[in-house]
XYZ file of C-alpha atoms in Angstrom:
661
model
C 67.331 114.611 98.265
C 69.047 117.159 100.707
C 72.504 116.791 101.959
C 71.067 116.298 105.325
C 69.211 113.178 104.194
C 72.015 111.610 102.893
C 74.136 112.056 105.653
C 71.671 110.253 107.716
C 71.288 107.445 105.464
C 74.795 106.969 105.204
C 75.541 107.273 108.786
C 72.527 106.427 110.841
C 70.401 104.119 108.536
C 73.076 101.291 109.388
C 72.865 101.719 112.973
C 68.771 101.495 112.651
C 69.264 98.332 110.383
C 71.604 96.953 113.003
C 69.228 97.493 115.800
C 66.611 95.688 113.501
C 68.428 92.759 112.835
C 69.626 92.378 116.690
C 65.962 92.423 117.586
C 64.564 89.975 114.714
C 65.792 86.777 115.224
C 64.216 85.282 111.735
C 66.609 84.233 109.289
C 64.851 85.476 106.059
C 63.537 88.475 107.619
C 66.804 89.385 108.995
C 68.591 88.577 105.652
C 65.887 90.967 103.839
C 66.596 94.011 106.312
C 70.469 93.395 105.329
C 69.768 92.992 101.795
C 67.661 96.224 101.533
C 70.105 98.265 103.886
C 72.752 97.642 101.424
C 70.733 98.575 98.351
C 69.946 102.096 99.877
C 73.735 102.491 100.980
C 74.797 101.766 97.597
C 72.260 103.651 95.582
C 72.786 106.795 98.550
C 76.794 106.381 97.789
C 76.400 106.941 93.997
C 74.181 110.015 94.589
C 77.085 111.579 96.381
C 78.369 111.801 92.917
C 75.598 113.915 91.765
C 76.052 116.771 94.264
C 78.306 119.604 93.922
C 81.675 118.953 95.658
C 82.902 120.028 98.220
C 80.198 120.535 100.419
C 80.037 121.477 104.239
C 77.438 120.415 106.894
C 77.324 121.154 110.712
C 73.981 120.066 112.591
C 71.946 123.033 114.098
C 71.229 121.565 117.264
C 74.139 121.091 120.050
C 72.204 118.061 120.837
C 74.199 115.929 118.482
C 77.652 117.190 120.161
C 76.205 116.304 123.795
C 75.196 112.651 122.243
C 78.907 112.249 120.933
C 80.410 113.052 124.199
C 78.195 111.023 126.295
C 78.819 108.151 123.844
C 82.547 108.805 123.932
C 82.731 108.275 127.596
C 80.492 105.084 127.471
C 82.875 103.600 125.180
C 85.813 104.475 127.114
C 84.260 103.251 130.579
C 83.316 99.869 128.488
C 86.769 99.306 127.695
C 87.743 99.774 131.084
C 85.397 97.128 131.941
C 86.544 95.002 129.405
C 89.860 95.563 130.761
C 89.117 94.768 134.259
C 86.728 91.859 133.500
C 89.468 89.944 131.141
C 92.147 91.155 133.882
C 93.918 92.607 130.387
C 96.077 95.355 131.892
C 96.741 96.731 128.684
C 93.338 97.235 127.760
C 92.914 99.059 130.998
C 95.984 101.223 131.123
C 95.185 102.423 127.425
C 91.655 102.970 128.071
C 92.693 105.121 131.079
C 95.272 107.202 129.157
C 92.530 108.495 126.743
C 89.491 108.766 129.501
C 91.669 110.653 131.777
C 92.959 113.625 129.616
C 90.019 113.387 127.981
C 87.885 114.328 130.998
C 90.728 116.939 132.241
C 90.517 118.770 129.157
C 87.150 118.691 128.738
C 86.009 119.470 132.058
C 88.755 120.204 134.365
C 90.003 123.078 131.794
C 86.629 123.955 130.621
C 86.895 122.973 127.148
C 83.728 121.272 126.820
C 81.682 124.490 126.175
C 83.944 125.907 123.368
C 84.482 122.434 121.350
C 80.491 123.045 120.705
C 81.589 125.718 118.554
C 83.621 123.534 116.182
C 82.676 123.925 112.321
C 82.475 122.394 110.111
C 81.351 119.201 111.569
C 81.536 117.256 108.146
C 83.048 118.172 105.075
C 82.511 115.843 102.009
C 84.652 116.391 98.995
C 85.812 114.013 96.069
C 88.522 112.019 98.251
C 85.847 111.549 101.192
C 83.210 110.160 98.271
C 85.666 107.584 97.175
C 86.183 106.065 100.670
C 82.066 106.471 100.860
C 81.952 104.515 97.618
C 84.005 101.745 98.795
C 82.650 101.303 102.458
C 78.742 101.494 101.061
C 79.360 99.281 97.999
C 81.771 96.535 98.793
C 81.089 96.658 102.416
C 77.506 96.465 101.924
C 78.207 93.026 99.341
C 80.263 91.767 102.306
C 76.967 91.984 104.849
C 75.317 90.203 102.310
C 77.835 87.399 102.060
C 77.701 87.430 105.892
C 74.227 86.113 105.887
C 74.494 82.707 104.629
C 78.163 82.648 105.770
C 77.094 82.898 109.468
C 74.350 80.446 109.218
C 76.872 77.745 107.773
C 79.543 78.915 110.308
C 77.227 78.032 113.272
C 75.961 75.085 111.606
C 79.271 73.726 111.593
C 80.097 74.689 114.825
C 76.785 73.218 116.109
C 75.727 75.924 118.142
C 72.649 75.715 120.554
C 71.916 79.506 120.847
C 72.236 81.430 117.522
C 74.253 84.700 117.820
C 73.955 85.822 113.999
C 71.710 88.746 115.189
C 74.597 90.278 117.321
C 77.316 89.529 114.638
C 75.099 91.265 111.881
C 74.382 94.098 114.358
C 78.065 95.144 114.687
C 78.902 94.344 111.069
C 76.098 96.767 109.717
C 76.786 99.365 112.198
C 80.110 99.688 111.308
C 79.344 100.799 107.782
C 77.515 103.920 109.172
C 80.937 104.657 111.637
C 82.987 104.214 108.517
C 81.153 106.478 106.720
C 80.903 109.142 109.283
C 85.101 108.779 110.145
C 85.608 109.877 106.402
C 83.327 112.643 106.236
C 84.279 114.149 109.748
C 86.116 117.621 109.850
C 85.742 118.206 113.642
C 88.483 116.284 115.095
C 86.196 115.162 118.294
C 83.680 113.811 115.761
C 86.471 112.295 114.003
C 87.788 110.418 117.177
C 84.006 109.573 118.126
C 83.668 107.728 115.078
C 87.274 106.392 115.230
C 86.658 104.818 118.307
C 83.395 103.320 117.434
C 85.228 101.378 114.658
C 87.671 99.998 117.154
C 84.754 99.114 119.363
C 83.149 97.275 116.601
C 86.516 95.666 115.900
C 87.066 94.275 119.522
C 83.289 92.897 119.261
C 83.608 91.266 115.712
C 87.115 89.497 116.197
C 85.902 87.954 119.829
C 82.523 87.017 118.300
C 83.436 83.070 118.703
C 84.071 83.630 122.389
C 86.831 81.236 122.196
C 89.844 81.972 124.272
C 91.924 82.518 121.343
C 89.395 84.946 119.855
C 88.770 86.864 123.095
C 92.501 87.620 123.543
C 93.183 88.591 120.008
C 90.020 90.853 120.434
C 91.663 92.258 123.484
C 95.080 92.752 121.477
C 93.117 94.756 118.828
C 91.466 97.103 121.538
C 94.560 97.830 123.597
C 96.738 98.643 120.256
C 94.093 100.530 118.722
C 93.472 102.441 122.054
C 97.255 103.599 121.690
C 96.065 104.960 118.402
C 93.079 107.191 120.200
C 95.550 108.038 122.860
C 97.554 109.787 120.558
C 94.572 111.458 118.739
C 93.561 112.761 122.265
C 97.026 114.175 122.919
C 97.198 115.798 119.563
C 93.662 117.607 120.202
C 94.861 118.755 123.849
C 98.281 119.717 122.153
C 96.387 121.876 119.467
C 93.603 123.521 121.778
C 96.481 124.681 124.438
C 98.821 125.503 121.656
C 96.850 127.705 119.824
C 95.231 129.450 122.956
C 92.038 127.716 122.833
C 91.120 128.682 119.188
C 88.685 125.554 118.166
C 89.195 126.653 114.432
C 92.562 124.294 114.800
C 90.571 121.234 115.680
C 89.163 120.708 112.307
C 91.167 118.664 109.273
C 90.685 121.497 107.213
C 92.198 123.955 109.234
C 95.180 121.508 109.642
C 95.797 120.803 106.122
C 95.293 124.275 104.966
C 98.505 125.169 106.774
C 100.529 123.415 104.266
C 103.599 122.193 106.551
C 104.371 125.631 106.873
C 103.458 126.010 110.923
C 106.181 124.188 112.627
C 103.714 123.810 115.687
C 101.407 121.967 113.689
C 103.953 119.466 113.286
C 103.974 117.187 116.033
C 100.064 117.042 116.205
C 99.817 115.838 112.808
C 102.717 113.457 113.324
C 100.770 111.895 116.100
C 97.423 111.772 114.013
C 99.789 110.085 111.446
C 100.749 107.733 114.007
C 97.223 106.739 114.863
C 96.593 106.144 111.142
C 99.751 103.742 111.056
C 98.187 101.896 114.028
C 94.680 101.433 112.452
C 96.570 100.510 109.496
C 98.601 97.548 111.067
C 101.790 99.150 110.410
C 104.722 97.566 111.601
C 105.296 97.073 114.787
C 101.705 97.076 115.282
C 100.833 94.369 112.710
C 100.216 91.629 115.082
C 96.463 93.005 116.039
C 95.401 92.426 112.365
C 96.885 88.898 112.292
C 95.178 87.841 115.604
C 91.997 89.220 113.906
C 92.398 86.438 111.523
C 90.776 84.278 113.701
C 87.255 86.026 113.392
C 84.765 84.730 110.964
C 85.844 85.436 107.452
C 83.232 88.271 106.503
C 84.950 90.111 109.369
C 88.214 89.819 107.841
C 86.862 90.985 104.605
C 84.961 93.933 106.052
C 87.033 95.404 108.908
C 90.806 94.415 107.683
C 90.687 94.358 103.602
C 88.163 96.817 102.270
C 87.199 99.415 105.062
C 88.521 99.694 108.707
C 92.365 99.471 107.845
C 91.676 101.705 104.903
C 90.605 104.480 107.579
C 94.139 104.512 108.739
C 95.764 104.946 105.229
C 93.297 107.586 104.627
C 93.804 109.612 107.242
C 97.572 109.662 106.721
C 96.691 110.745 103.004
C 94.374 113.255 104.034
C 97.073 114.892 106.353
C 99.527 114.773 103.532
C 99.338 118.349 102.780
C 100.532 119.576 106.340
C 103.552 117.325 106.233
C 107.089 119.297 106.183
C 109.631 117.544 103.995
C 111.311 115.503 106.549
C 107.984 114.022 108.034
C 106.890 113.039 104.528
C 110.351 111.194 104.136
C 110.006 109.420 107.294
C 106.272 108.460 106.767
C 107.250 107.214 103.301
C 110.182 105.242 104.523
C 108.196 103.771 107.584
C 105.506 102.643 104.892
C 108.007 101.369 102.367
C 109.551 99.367 105.172
C 106.268 97.792 105.857
C 105.663 97.130 102.332
C 108.869 95.091 102.084
C 108.679 93.179 105.548
C 105.376 92.243 105.392
C 105.642 90.651 101.714
C 108.627 88.652 102.618
C 106.916 87.382 105.707
C 104.061 86.197 103.663
C 106.105 84.005 101.675
C 106.530 81.662 104.967
C 102.666 81.626 106.009
C 100.751 78.475 105.325
C 97.445 79.505 106.097
C 95.728 81.366 103.598
C 94.156 83.949 105.485
C 97.496 84.944 107.163
C 98.776 85.146 103.498
C 95.932 87.726 102.661
C 96.411 89.675 106.312
C 100.180 90.173 105.576
C 99.475 91.065 101.783
C 96.945 93.874 103.245
C 99.620 95.088 105.745
C 102.220 95.551 102.912
C 99.810 97.110 100.527
C 98.758 99.671 103.190
C 102.226 100.202 103.936
C 102.677 100.966 100.219
C 99.734 103.479 100.262
C 101.266 105.175 103.276
C 104.860 105.501 101.448
C 102.706 107.087 98.611
C 101.474 109.602 101.202
C 104.521 110.242 102.330
C 106.546 110.945 98.953
C 103.554 113.427 98.755
C 103.766 113.962 95.300
C 100.870 114.373 92.442
C 101.831 110.971 91.234
C 102.215 108.960 94.209
C 98.749 110.587 95.720
C 97.085 109.426 92.459
C 98.807 106.117 92.898
C 97.693 106.012 96.531
C 94.282 106.522 96.008
C 94.119 104.326 92.967
C 95.450 101.490 95.360
C 92.802 102.027 97.878
C 90.023 101.249 95.222
C 91.493 98.469 93.507
C 93.004 96.950 96.865
C 89.433 96.968 98.220
C 87.753 95.401 95.385
C 90.503 92.653 94.952
C 91.228 91.874 98.702
C 87.512 91.761 99.506
C 87.128 89.287 96.727
C 89.918 87.115 98.084
C 88.554 87.124 101.475
C 85.274 86.291 100.651
C 86.925 83.739 98.189
C 88.835 82.230 101.641
C 85.584 81.814 103.441
C 84.252 80.131 100.684
C 86.761 77.516 100.310
C 86.831 77.138 104.286
C 83.282 76.018 103.875
C 83.909 73.829 101.168
C 86.802 71.751 102.891
C 86.572 73.255 106.691
C 90.314 74.281 106.642
C 92.262 77.462 106.258
C 95.340 75.744 105.556
C 97.332 76.211 102.017
C 97.911 72.511 101.958
C 94.503 71.611 102.427
C 93.725 73.369 99.312
C 95.606 71.310 96.850
C 93.749 70.125 93.951
C 90.742 72.733 94.737
C 90.420 73.311 91.092
C 89.160 69.658 90.914
C 87.002 70.201 93.874
C 85.428 73.300 93.263
C 86.547 74.735 89.961
C 84.235 77.601 90.102
C 85.274 79.083 93.095
C 89.079 78.064 92.245
C 88.732 80.412 89.120
C 87.049 83.437 91.083
C 89.994 82.996 93.523
C 92.452 82.613 90.656
C 91.481 85.819 89.348
C 91.443 87.855 92.512
C 94.993 86.448 93.108
C 96.245 87.513 89.440
C 94.245 91.090 89.699
C 97.064 91.712 93.094
C 100.506 91.559 90.946
C 99.621 91.023 87.244
C 99.025 93.069 84.143
C 96.493 94.319 83.330
C 94.926 94.703 86.479
C 94.803 97.831 88.500
C 96.746 97.045 91.413
C 99.783 96.755 89.056
C 98.840 99.761 87.638
C 99.033 101.474 91.218
C 102.358 99.992 92.245
C 104.014 100.963 88.993
C 102.781 104.526 89.400
C 104.345 104.410 93.057
C 107.421 103.117 91.891
C 107.754 105.680 89.192
C 107.152 108.412 91.929
C 109.335 106.868 94.281
C 112.397 108.188 92.569
C 112.498 111.204 95.194
C 113.265 108.623 98.135
C 115.547 105.924 96.483
C 115.544 103.971 99.810
C 111.850 103.829 99.325
C 112.031 102.691 95.548
C 114.438 100.122 96.484
C 112.099 98.545 98.979
C 109.357 98.902 96.748
C 111.257 96.749 94.004
C 112.067 94.074 96.739
C 108.716 93.919 98.066
C 107.108 93.718 94.540
C 109.415 90.604 93.677
C 108.090 89.147 97.150
C 104.597 89.632 96.294
C 105.224 87.490 93.252
C 106.400 84.638 95.151
C 103.685 83.991 97.478
C 100.998 84.584 95.476
C 102.275 82.164 92.838
C 103.199 79.745 95.726
C 99.373 79.789 96.639
C 97.984 79.535 93.280
C 100.025 76.575 92.308
C 98.445 74.629 95.078
C 94.957 75.508 94.083
C 95.643 74.486 90.252
C 97.890 71.502 91.128
C 95.402 68.521 90.067
C 95.524 65.171 88.302
C 94.006 65.637 84.855
C 90.321 64.484 84.678
C 87.460 64.679 82.669
C 83.941 65.603 82.793
C 84.585 68.070 85.974
C 81.252 69.886 87.030
C 80.885 73.031 88.737
C 80.032 73.332 92.107
C 76.787 75.352 93.026
C 76.908 78.533 95.310
C 73.891 80.026 97.072
C 73.132 83.527 95.925
C 74.402 85.199 99.274
C 77.939 83.914 98.263
C 77.673 83.980 94.497
C 76.246 87.351 94.054
C 79.111 89.342 95.976
C 81.836 87.331 94.403
C 80.620 87.764 90.786
C 79.902 91.564 91.337
C 83.529 92.048 92.894
C 84.890 90.007 89.896
C 83.098 92.310 87.731
C 84.315 95.135 89.452
C 87.930 94.090 88.910
C 87.384 93.946 85.211
C 85.095 97.138 84.986
C 87.306 99.280 86.974
C 90.656 97.819 85.356
C 89.412 98.335 81.675
C 88.001 101.695 82.741
C 90.810 103.151 84.821
C 91.551 106.452 82.664
C 87.871 107.420 82.202
C 87.291 106.771 86.002
C 90.510 108.780 86.747
C 89.943 111.571 84.317
C 86.207 111.965 85.186
C 86.502 111.407 89.298
C 89.736 110.186 90.702
C 91.893 113.215 89.823
C 89.410 115.910 91.874
C 89.908 113.204 94.800
C 94.148 113.799 93.992
C 93.516 117.472 93.889
C 91.854 117.784 97.277
C 95.239 116.528 98.522
C 97.590 118.265 96.113
C 97.082 120.742 93.312
C 97.239 118.758 90.104
C 99.095 119.841 86.934
C 98.682 116.816 84.879
C 95.677 114.541 84.107
C 97.673 111.338 83.598
C 95.480 109.873 81.097
C 95.054 109.751 77.208
C 92.067 108.061 75.859
C 91.802 104.698 77.523
C 95.558 104.655 78.477
C 97.276 106.027 81.670
C 100.011 108.060 80.742
C 102.701 109.808 82.616
C 104.092 112.852 80.982
C 108.195 112.791 81.995
C 107.484 109.319 83.751
C 110.401 108.046 84.685
C 111.548 111.526 85.794
C 114.815 110.753 87.417
C 116.434 110.191 84.001
C 115.749 113.905 82.646
C 118.659 114.880 84.990
C 120.746 113.242 81.896
C 118.658 114.959 79.402
C 116.834 111.961 78.687
C 112.532 112.507 77.624
C 110.798 109.383 79.013
C 107.087 108.938 79.026
C 105.553 106.318 81.269
C 102.923 104.470 79.390
C 100.341 101.969 80.831
C 98.339 100.954 77.871
C 95.013 99.131 79.292
C 93.401 97.562 75.989
C 96.561 95.898 74.586
C 97.562 94.543 77.903
C 93.967 93.046 78.488
C 93.785 91.730 75.176
C 97.307 90.002 75.754
C 96.004 88.740 79.012
C 93.122 87.356 77.257
C 94.944 85.640 74.699
C 96.989 83.976 77.433
C 94.002 82.542 79.038
C 92.081 81.131 75.996
C 94.935 80.096 73.733
C 95.733 77.258 75.874
C 91.994 76.291 76.186
C 91.860 75.965 72.619
C 94.860 74.212 71.922
C 95.054 71.714 74.769
C 92.094 69.366 74.945
C 92.623 66.280 76.964
C 91.236 62.433 75.778
C 90.734 59.423 77.807
C 93.131 57.779 76.142
C 95.795 60.184 76.636
C 95.834 60.032 80.316
C 98.628 58.320 82.182
C 99.041 57.524 85.821
C 102.047 59.554 86.990
C 105.120 57.061 87.386
C 106.156 56.767 91.090
C 108.917 54.478 91.081
C 106.770 51.607 91.701
C 103.387 49.988 90.710
C 100.101 51.733 90.798
C 97.443 50.904 93.263
C 94.187 49.936 90.969
C 94.011 51.026 87.027
C 92.988 54.494 87.492
C 94.554 57.501 86.504
C 94.181 59.517 89.569
C 95.409 57.247 91.957
C 97.446 58.565 94.538
C 98.640 55.409 95.996
C 101.399 52.980 94.519
C 103.153 49.812 95.941
C 106.767 50.695 97.167
C 109.626 48.782 97.071
C 108.634 46.700 100.427
C 105.351 45.835 98.785
C 103.400 47.705 100.962
C 101.037 50.658 99.852
C 102.301 54.082 99.997
C 100.300 57.552 100.012
C 101.508 59.999 97.376
C 102.155 63.460 99.314
C 103.514 66.554 98.054
C 103.987 69.848 99.782
C 105.019 73.296 99.565
C 108.179 74.676 100.726
C 107.706 77.794 102.975
C 111.197 78.780 103.927
C 110.244 79.026 107.574
C 113.696 78.840 109.151
C 114.863 81.890 106.852
C 111.881 83.900 106.341
C 109.659 82.725 109.220
C 108.640 85.166 112.031
C 110.507 83.481 114.084
C 113.745 84.258 112.405
C 112.629 87.760 110.782
C 110.251 89.286 113.827
C 113.321 90.267 116.151
C 115.011 92.352 113.247
C 111.462 93.614 111.792
C 110.311 94.803 115.344
C 113.998 96.386 115.968
C 113.875 98.369 112.629
C 110.212 99.167 112.795
C 110.737 100.906 116.152
C 113.738 102.889 115.245
C 112.003 104.200 112.319
C 109.177 105.382 114.593
C 111.840 106.695 117.146
C 113.594 108.532 114.210
C 110.442 109.963 112.977
C 109.512 111.517 116.222
C 113.127 112.666 117.196
C 112.915 114.767 113.853
C 109.610 116.191 114.553
C 110.434 117.135 118.136
C 113.647 118.174 116.776
C 111.995 120.511 114.479
C 109.127 121.643 116.418
C 110.298 122.691 119.610
């Protein structure tokens, strides 16, 4: 298969499939198209591993450039329409701040002809392929999950007219836009795919057409349009500064500068700023939090495994073009988001908001790794992208499955879920444990990031505090799921294939990539790291991750230390910790006793939650978690968080302007 065909499948097939599912209203046939598209995308993404990388590609015809220009303006005109129809002036204003300078640049200054000559349009290297694999495999599984989820969702809402076709159109098409985005080298094409993801995001968040959904979709639109404006300004600045030389309108030329060209500092900072908004970094986190109102497949696809990863991907990709000061500021901005979002997650009572804050936090950690910009930190960032996509994709799908079991997203309503839905609880618990516990990959990535952070002590300090907060909110939620009265003879619930196949494949992915992290890193990921920074260490030894001179900070006092992450021993310890209690603890009916509640239980059953109180009245046992809302809630912390986050951005651009002008 030629590269041209592989690109067509990765980018255009989702668009064609999206149009088909929009036209076809028959449930089974529509589902079959989604499944076949998912299978082809997965095979195609794996096939990218077989070709010699990196490779470049530019379409011979200028037709594609013309089509993209037309679609750029069509999207921006649509944003203006949305702003006017919703009377949302922020959407309107930030659409104008894109379309006016873009039109002035392309047609007023006559740059449109020169822009057709930007080459190469696509550069596909190992880092791009890491993202293509994440998008095509995890994204496709989420689309398959959405087939049944949206059927149940609409059945619960009692909709008279189904909107599943429209939903699947935007969901499937989004995969093609993301594949184009991560392989684009031409900044004009990158901007186009960037805006397509923003458009899909708006449509999917607002899908249910409630007032809250539409308002939150509009918020995502105007916030991401700020990023679009920054990208447009960066392109115009590059074109003007380099005398109309379109060579600088490519990602490859920018990163080849190695951070040595002072004139590139401002556009690189603007592009980083664009990536930070897409990654919902503080103070722009509210668009992602508001997006949780959307159906759960949207949260899983856009806000955990793919779209927000576009933001961190862009920052990682640009890391070679950072100068040391910009790198430090990017690292501190990311580390602060990691810390603040982890603390705010503790006070959340809704499961999807915990997942959202956790996502924001981990994206901050990846951005901090890009800012630290060492071989070890870039390796940590790329591993975190992979493991976070798998684990968080699984957790969002679990949240959706739980929601359809209990019709609630509140953590308090999930109490005793292990009793009602033991299979879903088991899978959810695996997903949660994989976010913070050894031997899973997320902890490996955090450990490597912490080892690398000694270069910026403030970032390292924030990493430690954030990691501690992470333990708190996951343990709290997990405790509510597992808090049950002991019963015997539990039965596993049955899940439809559309639910269970994506869930189990992602569970398998957690273990396979967790156990095989060293071979995967050695055979493939290290080359993706080399796309960002020249590598001198492999960081692997057999099945283990080994960091020569790991805690390098201590080498200053002459102590030679070696960082090691022994994968197999950790997995064996984990297995023993899980299996041993099951072998030792075996409840028998005669061993069960009702809980003493300072009164007489109602009935003889051991699982009663009612008792006769002192006033001879029936009282119901009610337990609840403590969420520290007064101390750690958004009302208490948001003013401080916004102040610090805005101050950090002001300092970052102040430094960039001071150095660059």
